[in-house]
Amino acid sequence: MLMMVDYVRERISTYNDLKVGIDFTMGNGHDTLYLSHICDYVYSFDIQDVAIDHTKQILDKDNVSLILDGHENFDRHVTSFDVGIFNLGYLPQTNHSITTKFETTKIAITKAIKYMNKVLFIVVYPGHEEGYKESIWIDDYVSQLDSHQYHVSQYRMLNKNLSPYVIEIEKKQI
């Protein structure tokens, strides 16, 4: 069975002509790096300097803007995008008390769905307190998206309570 990050990448590979990508939660930069290889340009957001430092060290292309700002403010920098990734939670190997927050995640996802041209992936981590709050809202919100405008699917391990899972939101092409 595929790990969540591998599943997301496999799904992204099914989409063509990805001009603009957004990594809404830069972290250690692995999603940013991946997007830089398949998109013409990538915007990547994080609130921690350490995330930008880690990401700079692994980037091998110059088609990326690393932005020290919260994901809820992405629309100050981007007018639309083709593929986006939220990898919610905390930055591995750092202070786990610094996590994505329900309040800003809610704003960011609501806006992202309006700004996306093709697809948005949300990797949800309900195994910590803030992530659990995010998961409750996200599950409810995306399940109510208009089925005439969006396909919404979920990939999860049913026998692992509170394990990470992926939500894919595809904008229907009219």
Short mmCIF file of C-alpha atoms in Angstrom, two decimals, residues 17-105:
data_model
loop_
_atom_site.label_atom_id
_atom_site.label_comp_id
_atom_site.label_asym_id
_atom_site.label_seq_id
_atom_site.Cartn_x
_atom_site.Cartn_y
_atom_site.Cartn_z
CA ASP A 17 -0.12 20.91 -18.27
CA LEU A 18 0.59 22.01 -14.69
CA LYS A 19 1.76 25.58 -15.01
CA VAL A 20 1.48 26.88 -11.43
CA GLY A 21 1.83 24.80 -8.27
CA ILE A 22 1.49 25.80 -4.64
CA ASP A 23 2.98 24.08 -1.63
CA PHE A 24 0.82 25.59 1.09
CA THR A 25 2.92 24.05 3.87
CA MET A 26 6.59 24.08 2.82
CA GLY A 27 8.04 22.17 5.78
CA ASN A 28 11.29 20.49 4.73
CA GLY A 29 10.61 21.30 1.08
CA HIS A 30 9.99 17.85 -0.37
CA ASP A 31 6.61 18.73 -1.89
CA THR A 32 8.08 22.02 -3.17
CA LEU A 33 10.94 20.14 -4.82
CA TYR A 34 8.55 17.64 -6.40
CA LEU A 35 6.28 20.40 -7.72
CA SER A 36 9.27 22.29 -9.14
CA HIS A 37 9.96 19.32 -11.42
CA ILE A 38 6.43 19.06 -12.81
CA CYS A 39 5.18 22.68 -12.82
CA ASP A 40 6.41 25.71 -14.72
CA TYR A 41 6.43 27.75 -11.49
CA VAL A 42 5.89 27.01 -7.79
CA TYR A 43 4.97 29.16 -4.80
CA SER A 44 5.79 27.68 -1.42
CA PHE A 45 4.63 29.03 1.96
CA ASP A 46 5.69 28.56 5.56
CA ILE A 47 5.79 30.65 8.73
CA GLN A 48 9.14 29.28 9.91
CA ASP A 49 12.56 30.49 8.74
CA VAL A 50 13.90 26.97 9.31
CA ALA A 51 11.49 25.64 6.65
CA ILE A 52 12.82 28.08 4.09
CA ASP A 53 16.41 27.22 5.03
CA HIS A 54 15.76 23.46 4.66
CA THR A 55 14.00 23.96 1.34
CA LYS A 56 16.74 26.16 -0.14
CA GLN A 57 19.25 23.37 0.58
CA ILE A 58 17.40 20.78 -1.52
CA LEU A 59 16.07 22.84 -4.44
CA ASP A 60 17.77 22.15 -7.75
CA LYS A 61 15.69 24.49 -9.93
CA ASP A 62 15.06 28.23 -9.84
CA ASN A 63 11.36 28.18 -10.72
CA VAL A 64 10.27 28.54 -7.07
CA SER A 65 9.33 31.43 -4.80
CA LEU A 66 9.85 30.60 -1.12
CA ILE A 67 7.54 32.85 0.88
CA LEU A 68 7.70 33.46 4.62
CA ASP A 69 3.98 33.89 5.20
CA GLY A 70 0.99 31.91 6.40
CA HIS A 71 -0.86 29.77 3.88
CA GLU A 72 -4.01 31.79 4.55
CA ASN A 73 -2.29 34.71 2.76
CA PHE A 74 -1.38 32.87 -0.44
CA ASP A 75 -3.76 35.05 -2.43
CA ARG A 76 -1.50 38.06 -1.80
CA HIS A 77 1.04 36.34 -4.06
CA VAL A 78 -0.92 34.10 -6.45
CA THR A 79 -4.06 34.70 -8.55
CA SER A 80 -4.69 31.07 -9.53
CA PHE A 81 -2.96 27.69 -9.58
CA ASP A 82 -3.24 24.28 -11.21
CA VAL A 83 -2.10 21.96 -8.41
CA GLY A 84 -1.81 22.59 -4.69
CA ILE A 85 -0.67 20.55 -1.69
CA PHE A 86 -1.41 21.01 1.98
CA ASN A 87 0.62 18.70 4.21
CA LEU A 88 -0.88 19.68 7.55
CA GLY A 89 0.64 19.17 10.98
CA TYR A 90 4.12 20.11 12.16
CA LEU A 91 7.60 20.27 10.73
CA PRO A 92 9.35 16.93 11.34
CA GLN A 93 12.43 17.01 13.58
CA THR A 94 11.50 20.41 15.03
CA ASN A 95 9.24 21.86 17.71
CA HIS A 96 5.99 19.88 17.49
CA SER A 97 4.11 22.61 19.33
CA ILE A 98 4.31 24.70 16.14
CA THR A 99 1.56 23.23 13.99
CA THR A 100 -0.84 24.30 11.33
CA LYS A 101 -3.81 25.92 13.04
CA PHE A 102 -7.48 25.25 12.46
CA GLU A 103 -8.30 28.96 12.06
CA THR A 104 -5.73 29.65 9.33
CA THR A 105 -6.14 26.27 7.64
#
